[in-house]
Coordinates of N, CA, C and O and ligand atoms in Angstrom, one line a residue:
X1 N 0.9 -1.2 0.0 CA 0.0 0.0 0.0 C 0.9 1.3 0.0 O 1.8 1.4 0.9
X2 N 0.7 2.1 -0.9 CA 1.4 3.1 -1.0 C 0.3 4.6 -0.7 O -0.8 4.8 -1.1
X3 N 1.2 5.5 0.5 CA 0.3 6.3 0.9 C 1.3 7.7 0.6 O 2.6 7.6 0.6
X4 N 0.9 8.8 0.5 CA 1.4 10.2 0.0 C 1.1 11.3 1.4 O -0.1 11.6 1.3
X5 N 1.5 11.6 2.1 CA 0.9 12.7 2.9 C 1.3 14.2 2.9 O 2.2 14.6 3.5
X6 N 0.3 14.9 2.2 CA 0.6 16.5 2.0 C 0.6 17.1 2.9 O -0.2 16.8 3.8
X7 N 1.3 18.0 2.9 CA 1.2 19.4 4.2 C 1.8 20.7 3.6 O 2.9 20.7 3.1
X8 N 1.0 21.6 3.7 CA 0.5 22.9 3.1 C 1.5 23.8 3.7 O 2.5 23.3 4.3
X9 N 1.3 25.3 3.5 CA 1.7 26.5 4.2 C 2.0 26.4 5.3 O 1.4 25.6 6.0
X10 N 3.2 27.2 6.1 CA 3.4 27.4 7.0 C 4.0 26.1 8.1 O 4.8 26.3 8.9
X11 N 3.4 24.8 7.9 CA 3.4 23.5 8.5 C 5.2 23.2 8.4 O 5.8 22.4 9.1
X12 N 5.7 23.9 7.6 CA 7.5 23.3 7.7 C 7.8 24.1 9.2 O 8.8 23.8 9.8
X13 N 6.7 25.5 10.1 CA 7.4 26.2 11.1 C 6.8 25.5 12.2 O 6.3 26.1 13.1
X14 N 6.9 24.1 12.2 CA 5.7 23.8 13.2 C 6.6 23.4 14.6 O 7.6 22.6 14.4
X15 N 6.5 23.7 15.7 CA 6.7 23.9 16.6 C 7.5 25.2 17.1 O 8.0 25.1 18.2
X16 N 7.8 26.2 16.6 CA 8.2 27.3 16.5 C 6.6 28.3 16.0 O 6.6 29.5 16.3
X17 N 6.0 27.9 15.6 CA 5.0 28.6 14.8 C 3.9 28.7 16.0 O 3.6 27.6 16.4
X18 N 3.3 29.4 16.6 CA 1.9 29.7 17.5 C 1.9 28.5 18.2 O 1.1 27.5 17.9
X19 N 2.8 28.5 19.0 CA 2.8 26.7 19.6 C 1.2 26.5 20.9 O 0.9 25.6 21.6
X20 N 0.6 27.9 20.8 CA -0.5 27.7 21.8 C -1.9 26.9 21.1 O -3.0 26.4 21.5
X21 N -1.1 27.2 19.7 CA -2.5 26.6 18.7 C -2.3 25.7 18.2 O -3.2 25.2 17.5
X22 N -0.9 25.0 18.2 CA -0.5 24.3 17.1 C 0.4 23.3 17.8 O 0.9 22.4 17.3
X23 N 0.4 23.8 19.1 CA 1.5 22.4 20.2 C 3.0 22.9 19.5 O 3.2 23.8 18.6
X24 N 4.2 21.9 20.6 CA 5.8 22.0 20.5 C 6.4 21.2 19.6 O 7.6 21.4 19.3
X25 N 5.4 20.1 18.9 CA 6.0 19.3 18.0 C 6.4 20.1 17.0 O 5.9 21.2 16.7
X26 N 7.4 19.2 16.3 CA 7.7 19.7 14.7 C 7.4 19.0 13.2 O 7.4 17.8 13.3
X27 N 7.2 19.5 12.2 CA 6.6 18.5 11.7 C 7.8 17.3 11.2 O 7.4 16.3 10.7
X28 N 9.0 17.5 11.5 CA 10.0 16.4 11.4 C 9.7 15.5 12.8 O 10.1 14.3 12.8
X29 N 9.2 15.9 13.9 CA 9.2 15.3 14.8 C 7.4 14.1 14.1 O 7.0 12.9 14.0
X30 N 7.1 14.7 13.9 CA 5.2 14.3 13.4 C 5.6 13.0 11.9 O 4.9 12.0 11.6
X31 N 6.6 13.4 11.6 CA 7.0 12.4 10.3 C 7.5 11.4 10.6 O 7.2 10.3 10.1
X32 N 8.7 11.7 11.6 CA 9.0 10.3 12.4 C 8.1 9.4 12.5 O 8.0 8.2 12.1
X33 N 7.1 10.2 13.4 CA 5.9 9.0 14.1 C 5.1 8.6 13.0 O 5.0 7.4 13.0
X34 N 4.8 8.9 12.5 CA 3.6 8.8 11.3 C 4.6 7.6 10.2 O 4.1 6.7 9.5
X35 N 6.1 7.8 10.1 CA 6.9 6.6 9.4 C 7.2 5.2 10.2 O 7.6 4.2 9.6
X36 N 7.0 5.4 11.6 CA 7.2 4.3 12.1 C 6.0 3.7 11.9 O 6.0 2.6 11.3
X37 N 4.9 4.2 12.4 CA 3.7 3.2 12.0 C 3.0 2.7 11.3 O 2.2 1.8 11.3
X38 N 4.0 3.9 10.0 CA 3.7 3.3 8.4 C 4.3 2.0 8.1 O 3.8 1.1 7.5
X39 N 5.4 1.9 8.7 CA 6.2 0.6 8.7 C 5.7 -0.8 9.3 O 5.8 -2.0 9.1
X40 N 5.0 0.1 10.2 CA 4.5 -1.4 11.2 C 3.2 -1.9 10.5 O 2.8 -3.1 10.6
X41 N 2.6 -0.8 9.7 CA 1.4 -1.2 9.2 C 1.4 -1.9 7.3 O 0.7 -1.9 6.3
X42 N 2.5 -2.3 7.8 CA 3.1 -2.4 6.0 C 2.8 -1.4 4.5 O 2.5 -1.7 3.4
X43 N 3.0 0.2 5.5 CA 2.6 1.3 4.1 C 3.9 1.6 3.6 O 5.0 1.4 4.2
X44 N 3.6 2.1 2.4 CA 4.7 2.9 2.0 C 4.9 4.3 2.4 O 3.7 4.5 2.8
X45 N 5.3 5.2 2.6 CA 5.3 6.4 2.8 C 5.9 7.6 2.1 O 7.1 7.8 2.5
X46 N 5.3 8.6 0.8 CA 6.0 9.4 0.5 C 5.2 11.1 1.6 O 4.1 11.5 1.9
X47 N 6.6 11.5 1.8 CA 6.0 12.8 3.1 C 6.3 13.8 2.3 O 7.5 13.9 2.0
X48 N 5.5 14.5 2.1 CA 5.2 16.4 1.6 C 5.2 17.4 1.9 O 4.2 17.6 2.5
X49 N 5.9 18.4 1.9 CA 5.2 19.5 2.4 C 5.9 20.6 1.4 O 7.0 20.7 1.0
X50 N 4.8 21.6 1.3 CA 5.1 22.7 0.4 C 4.2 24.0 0.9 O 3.2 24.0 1.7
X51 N 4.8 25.1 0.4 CA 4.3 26.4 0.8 C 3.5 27.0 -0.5 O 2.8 28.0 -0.5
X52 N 3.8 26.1 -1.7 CA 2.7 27.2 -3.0 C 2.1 26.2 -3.3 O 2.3 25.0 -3.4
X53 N 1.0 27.1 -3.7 CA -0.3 26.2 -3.9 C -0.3 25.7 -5.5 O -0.9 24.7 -5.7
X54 N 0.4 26.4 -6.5 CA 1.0 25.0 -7.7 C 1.6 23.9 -7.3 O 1.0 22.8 -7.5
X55 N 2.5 24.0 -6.7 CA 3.0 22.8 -6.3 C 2.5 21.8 -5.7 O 2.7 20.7 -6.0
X56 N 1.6 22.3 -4.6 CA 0.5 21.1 -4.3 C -0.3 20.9 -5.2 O -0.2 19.7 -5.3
X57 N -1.2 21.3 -6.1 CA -1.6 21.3 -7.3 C -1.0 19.6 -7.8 O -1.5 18.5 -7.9
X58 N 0.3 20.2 -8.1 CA 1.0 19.3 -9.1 C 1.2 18.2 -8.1 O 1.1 17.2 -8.7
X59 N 1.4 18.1 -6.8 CA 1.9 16.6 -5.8 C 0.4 16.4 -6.1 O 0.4 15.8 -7.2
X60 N -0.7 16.5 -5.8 CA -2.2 16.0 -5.8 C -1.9 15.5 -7.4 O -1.7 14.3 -7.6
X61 N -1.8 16.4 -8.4 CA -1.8 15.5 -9.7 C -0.9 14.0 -9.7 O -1.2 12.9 -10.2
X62 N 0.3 14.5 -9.0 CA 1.1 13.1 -9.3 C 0.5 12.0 -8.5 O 0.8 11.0 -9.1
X63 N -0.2 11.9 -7.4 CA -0.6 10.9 -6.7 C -1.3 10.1 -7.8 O -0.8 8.9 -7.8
X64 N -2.0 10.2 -8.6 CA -2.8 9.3 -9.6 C -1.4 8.3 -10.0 O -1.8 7.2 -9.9
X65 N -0.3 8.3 -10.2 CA 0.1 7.6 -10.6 C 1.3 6.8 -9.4 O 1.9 5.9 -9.8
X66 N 1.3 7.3 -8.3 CA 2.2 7.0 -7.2 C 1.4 6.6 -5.2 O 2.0 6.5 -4.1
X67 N 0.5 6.4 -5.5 CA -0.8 6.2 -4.1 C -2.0 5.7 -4.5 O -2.7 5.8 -5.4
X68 N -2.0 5.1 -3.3 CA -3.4 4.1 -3.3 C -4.4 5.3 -2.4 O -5.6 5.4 -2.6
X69 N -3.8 6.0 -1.5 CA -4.6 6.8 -0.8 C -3.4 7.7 0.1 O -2.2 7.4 0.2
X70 N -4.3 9.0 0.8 CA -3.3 10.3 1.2 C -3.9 10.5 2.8 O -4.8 10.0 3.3
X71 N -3.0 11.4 3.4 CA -3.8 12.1 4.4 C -3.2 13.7 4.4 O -2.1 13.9 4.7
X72 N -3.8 14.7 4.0 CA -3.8 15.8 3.6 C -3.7 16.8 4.7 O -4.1 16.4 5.8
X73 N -3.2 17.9 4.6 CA -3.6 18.6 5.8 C -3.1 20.2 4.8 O -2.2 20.9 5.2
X74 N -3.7 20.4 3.9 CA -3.6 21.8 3.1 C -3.4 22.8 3.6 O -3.0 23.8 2.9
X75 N -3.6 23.0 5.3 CA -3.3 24.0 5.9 C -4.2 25.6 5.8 O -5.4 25.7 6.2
X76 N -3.5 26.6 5.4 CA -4.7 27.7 4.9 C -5.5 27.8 3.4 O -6.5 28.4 3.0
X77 N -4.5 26.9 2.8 CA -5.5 26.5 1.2 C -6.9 25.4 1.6 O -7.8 25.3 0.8
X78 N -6.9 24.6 3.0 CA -8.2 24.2 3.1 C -9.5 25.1 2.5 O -10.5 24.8 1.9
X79 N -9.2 26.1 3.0 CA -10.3 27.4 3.2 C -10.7 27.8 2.0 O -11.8 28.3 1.6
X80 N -9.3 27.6 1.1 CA -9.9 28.7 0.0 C -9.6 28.6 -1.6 O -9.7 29.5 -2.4
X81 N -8.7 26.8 -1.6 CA -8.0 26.5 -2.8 C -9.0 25.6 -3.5 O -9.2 24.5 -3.1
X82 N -9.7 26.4 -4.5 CA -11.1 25.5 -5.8 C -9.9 24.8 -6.6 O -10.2 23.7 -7.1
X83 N -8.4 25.3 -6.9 CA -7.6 24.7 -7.4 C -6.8 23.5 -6.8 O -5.8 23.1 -7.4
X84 N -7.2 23.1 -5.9 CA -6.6 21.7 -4.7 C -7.6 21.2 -5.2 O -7.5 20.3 -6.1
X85 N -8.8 21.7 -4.7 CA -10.3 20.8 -4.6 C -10.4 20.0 -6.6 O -10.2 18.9 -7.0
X86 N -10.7 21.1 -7.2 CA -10.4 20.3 -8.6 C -9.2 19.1 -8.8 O -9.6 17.9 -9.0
X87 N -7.8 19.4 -8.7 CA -6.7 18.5 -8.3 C -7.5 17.1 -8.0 O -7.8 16.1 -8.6
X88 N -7.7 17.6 -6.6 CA -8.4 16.4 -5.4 C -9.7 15.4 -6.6 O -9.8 14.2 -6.8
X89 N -10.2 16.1 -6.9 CA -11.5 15.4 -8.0 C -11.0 15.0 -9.1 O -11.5 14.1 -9.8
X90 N -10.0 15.4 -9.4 CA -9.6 14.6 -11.2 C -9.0 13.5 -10.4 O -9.6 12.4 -10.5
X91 N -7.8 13.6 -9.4 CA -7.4 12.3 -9.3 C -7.8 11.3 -8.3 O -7.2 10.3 -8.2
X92 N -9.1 11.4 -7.4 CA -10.0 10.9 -7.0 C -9.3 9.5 -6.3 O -9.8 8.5 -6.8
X93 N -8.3 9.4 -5.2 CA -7.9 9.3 -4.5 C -8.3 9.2 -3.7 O -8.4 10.4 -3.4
X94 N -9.1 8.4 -2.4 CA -9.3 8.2 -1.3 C -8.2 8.9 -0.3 O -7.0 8.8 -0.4
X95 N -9.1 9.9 0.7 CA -7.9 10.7 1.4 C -8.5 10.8 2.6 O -9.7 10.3 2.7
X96 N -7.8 11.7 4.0 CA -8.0 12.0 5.2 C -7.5 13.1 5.2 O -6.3 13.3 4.9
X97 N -8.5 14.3 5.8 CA -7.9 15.6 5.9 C -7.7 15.8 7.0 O -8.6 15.5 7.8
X98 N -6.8 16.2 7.4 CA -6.2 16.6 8.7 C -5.8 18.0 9.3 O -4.8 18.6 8.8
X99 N -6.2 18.4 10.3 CA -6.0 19.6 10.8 C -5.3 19.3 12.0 O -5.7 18.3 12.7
X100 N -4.3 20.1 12.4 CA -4.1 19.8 14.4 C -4.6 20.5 15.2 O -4.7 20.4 16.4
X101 N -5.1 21.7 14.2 CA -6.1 22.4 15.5 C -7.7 21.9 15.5 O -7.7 20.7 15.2
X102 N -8.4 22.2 15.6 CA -10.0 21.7 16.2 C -10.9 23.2 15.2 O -11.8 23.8 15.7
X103 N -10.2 23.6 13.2 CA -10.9 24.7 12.6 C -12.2 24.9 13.1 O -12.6 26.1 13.4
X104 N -13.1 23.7 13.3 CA -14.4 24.0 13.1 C -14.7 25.3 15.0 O -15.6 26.1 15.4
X105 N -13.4 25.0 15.5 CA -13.8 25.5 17.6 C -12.9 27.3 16.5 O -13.3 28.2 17.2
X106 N -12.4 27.7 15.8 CA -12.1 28.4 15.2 C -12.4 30.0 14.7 O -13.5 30.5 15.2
X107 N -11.7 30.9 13.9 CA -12.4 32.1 13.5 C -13.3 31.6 12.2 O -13.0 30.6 11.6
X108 N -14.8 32.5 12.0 CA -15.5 31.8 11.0 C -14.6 31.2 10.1 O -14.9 30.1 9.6
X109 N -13.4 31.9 9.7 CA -13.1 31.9 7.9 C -12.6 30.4 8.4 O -12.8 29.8 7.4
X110 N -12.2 29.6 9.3 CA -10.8 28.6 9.3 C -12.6 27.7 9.4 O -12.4 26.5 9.6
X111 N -13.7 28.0 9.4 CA -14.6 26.5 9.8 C -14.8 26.2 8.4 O -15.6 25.2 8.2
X112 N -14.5 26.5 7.7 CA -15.0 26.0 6.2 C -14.0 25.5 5.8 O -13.0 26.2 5.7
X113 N -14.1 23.8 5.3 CA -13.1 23.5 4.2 C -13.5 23.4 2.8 O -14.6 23.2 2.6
X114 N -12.7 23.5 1.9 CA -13.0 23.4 0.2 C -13.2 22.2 -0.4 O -13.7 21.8 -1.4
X115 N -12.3 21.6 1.1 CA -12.0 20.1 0.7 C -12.7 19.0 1.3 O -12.8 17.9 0.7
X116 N -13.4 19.1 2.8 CA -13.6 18.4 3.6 C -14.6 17.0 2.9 O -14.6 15.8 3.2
X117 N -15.6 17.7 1.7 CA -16.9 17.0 1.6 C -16.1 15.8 0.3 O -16.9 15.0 -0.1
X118 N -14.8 15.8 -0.3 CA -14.2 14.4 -1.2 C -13.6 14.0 -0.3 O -12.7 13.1 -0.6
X119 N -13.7 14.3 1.3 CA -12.5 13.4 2.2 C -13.6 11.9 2.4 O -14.8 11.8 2.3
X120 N -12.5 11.0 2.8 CA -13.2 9.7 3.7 C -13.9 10.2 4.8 O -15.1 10.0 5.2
X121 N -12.8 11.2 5.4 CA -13.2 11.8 6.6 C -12.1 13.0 7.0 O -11.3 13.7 6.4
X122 N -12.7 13.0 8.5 CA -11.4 14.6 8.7 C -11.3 14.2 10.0 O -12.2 13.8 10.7
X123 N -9.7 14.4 10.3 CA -9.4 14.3 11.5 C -9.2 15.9 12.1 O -8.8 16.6 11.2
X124 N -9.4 16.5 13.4 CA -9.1 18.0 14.1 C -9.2 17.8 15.1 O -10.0 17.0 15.6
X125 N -7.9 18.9 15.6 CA -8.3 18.9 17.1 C -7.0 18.2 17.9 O -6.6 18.7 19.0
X126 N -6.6 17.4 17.5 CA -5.9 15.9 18.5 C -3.8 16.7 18.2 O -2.8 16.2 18.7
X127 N -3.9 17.6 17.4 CA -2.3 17.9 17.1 C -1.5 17.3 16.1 O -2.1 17.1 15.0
X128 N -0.3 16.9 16.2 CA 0.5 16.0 15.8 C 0.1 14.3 15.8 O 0.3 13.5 14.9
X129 N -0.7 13.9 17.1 CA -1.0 12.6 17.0 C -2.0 12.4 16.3 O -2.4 11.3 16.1
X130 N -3.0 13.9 15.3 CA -4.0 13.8 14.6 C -4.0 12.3 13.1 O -4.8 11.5 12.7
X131 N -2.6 12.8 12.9 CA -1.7 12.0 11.8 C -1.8 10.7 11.9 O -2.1 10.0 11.0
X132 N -1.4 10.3 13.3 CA -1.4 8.9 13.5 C -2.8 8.5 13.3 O -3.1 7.4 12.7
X133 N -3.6 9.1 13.6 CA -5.3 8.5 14.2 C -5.7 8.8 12.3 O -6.5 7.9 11.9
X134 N -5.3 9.8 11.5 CA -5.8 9.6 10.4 C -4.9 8.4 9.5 O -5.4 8.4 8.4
X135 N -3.9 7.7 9.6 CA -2.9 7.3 9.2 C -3.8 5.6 9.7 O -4.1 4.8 8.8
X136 N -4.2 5.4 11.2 CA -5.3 4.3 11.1 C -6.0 3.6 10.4 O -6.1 2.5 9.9
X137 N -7.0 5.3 10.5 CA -8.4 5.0 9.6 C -8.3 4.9 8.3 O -9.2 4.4 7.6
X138 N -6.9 5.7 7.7 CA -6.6 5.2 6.1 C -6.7 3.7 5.6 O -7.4 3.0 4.9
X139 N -5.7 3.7 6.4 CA -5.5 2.1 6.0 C -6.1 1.4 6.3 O -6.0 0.3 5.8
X140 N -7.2 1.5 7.4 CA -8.2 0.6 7.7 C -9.4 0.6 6.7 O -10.3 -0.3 6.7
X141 N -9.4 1.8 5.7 CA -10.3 2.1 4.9 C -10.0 1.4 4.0 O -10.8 0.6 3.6
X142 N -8.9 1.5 3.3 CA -7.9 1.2 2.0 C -8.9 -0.3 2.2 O -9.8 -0.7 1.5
X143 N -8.2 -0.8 3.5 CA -7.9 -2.3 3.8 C -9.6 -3.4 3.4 O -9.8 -4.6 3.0
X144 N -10.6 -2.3 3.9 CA -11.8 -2.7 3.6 C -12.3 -2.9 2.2 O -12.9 -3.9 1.7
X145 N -11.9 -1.8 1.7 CA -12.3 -1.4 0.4 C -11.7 -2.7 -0.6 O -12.4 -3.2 -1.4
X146 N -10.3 -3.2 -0.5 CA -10.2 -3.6 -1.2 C -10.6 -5.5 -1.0 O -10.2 -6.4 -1.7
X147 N -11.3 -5.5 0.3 CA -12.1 -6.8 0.5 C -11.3 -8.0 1.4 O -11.9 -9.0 1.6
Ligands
DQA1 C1 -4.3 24.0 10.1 C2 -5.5 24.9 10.3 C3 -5.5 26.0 9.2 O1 -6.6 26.9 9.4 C4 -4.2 26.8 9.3 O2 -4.2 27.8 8.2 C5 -3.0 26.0 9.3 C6 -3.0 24.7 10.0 C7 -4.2 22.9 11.2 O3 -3.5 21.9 11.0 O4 -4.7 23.1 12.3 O5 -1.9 26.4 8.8 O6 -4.5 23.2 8.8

């Protein structure tokens, strides 16, 4: 099983970045954990992260040809990228969106995603270990689906 996990804007400053909102982890610390369990759960793991919204664009396009499924966390393009959300629908990919903060407990603009309604589901709220808990339900989804 091969899995892709994107991370959006700002997410490369994570534990330096508003750590009251966003916890002390870093997302090198968050990749670690999320690769160990990929291992134990026999995934593959390619890990992402980018700050422009072409380039996520183009990682979403290449998954059609490199993932069975993703766990996403677009960051502030949740809110407002029709150019992810299109991406997301051409290559129609089973995914998990992930937030570490809890958007919907948020300012209005962060409760809306662009993306939330092509997810399996959405994980918020839980931090860094959000990853792991959506990293579960992926593969437990994958694992069903494919019988
Ligand atoms: C975030 C929530 C977004 O609103 C914000 O722009 C982020 C991180 C989260 O993981 O909680 O950069 O996606």
């Amino acid at each position: 099983m091969r899995l892709t996990v994107l991370n959006g804007p700002n997410l490369n400053l994570l534990g330096q970045r508003e750590p009251e909102v966003y916890g002390t982890a870093t997302l090198g610390d968050i990749e670690y954990l999320v690769r160990e369990r990929a291992r134990e759960l026999g995934a593959e793991l390619d890990w992402q992260q980018t700050n422009d919204e072409g380039r996520f664009v183009e990682l979403v396009q290449g998954m059609a040809a490199r993932a069975d499924g993703a766990l996403i966390n677009a960051a502030a393009f949740t809110h407002t990228s029709l150019a992810i959300r299109d991406a997301l629908l051409a290559v129609d990919i089973p995914f998990v969106e992930v937030h570490l903060s809890n958007i919907f407990a948020r300012e209005p603009e962060r409760r809306r995603s662009v993306l939330a309604d092509l997810a399996v589901g959405v994980v918020a709220g839980f931090g860094g270990t959000g990853y792991l808990l959506a990293l579960e339900a992926l593969v437990r989804h994958l694992k069903a689906r494919a019988g």
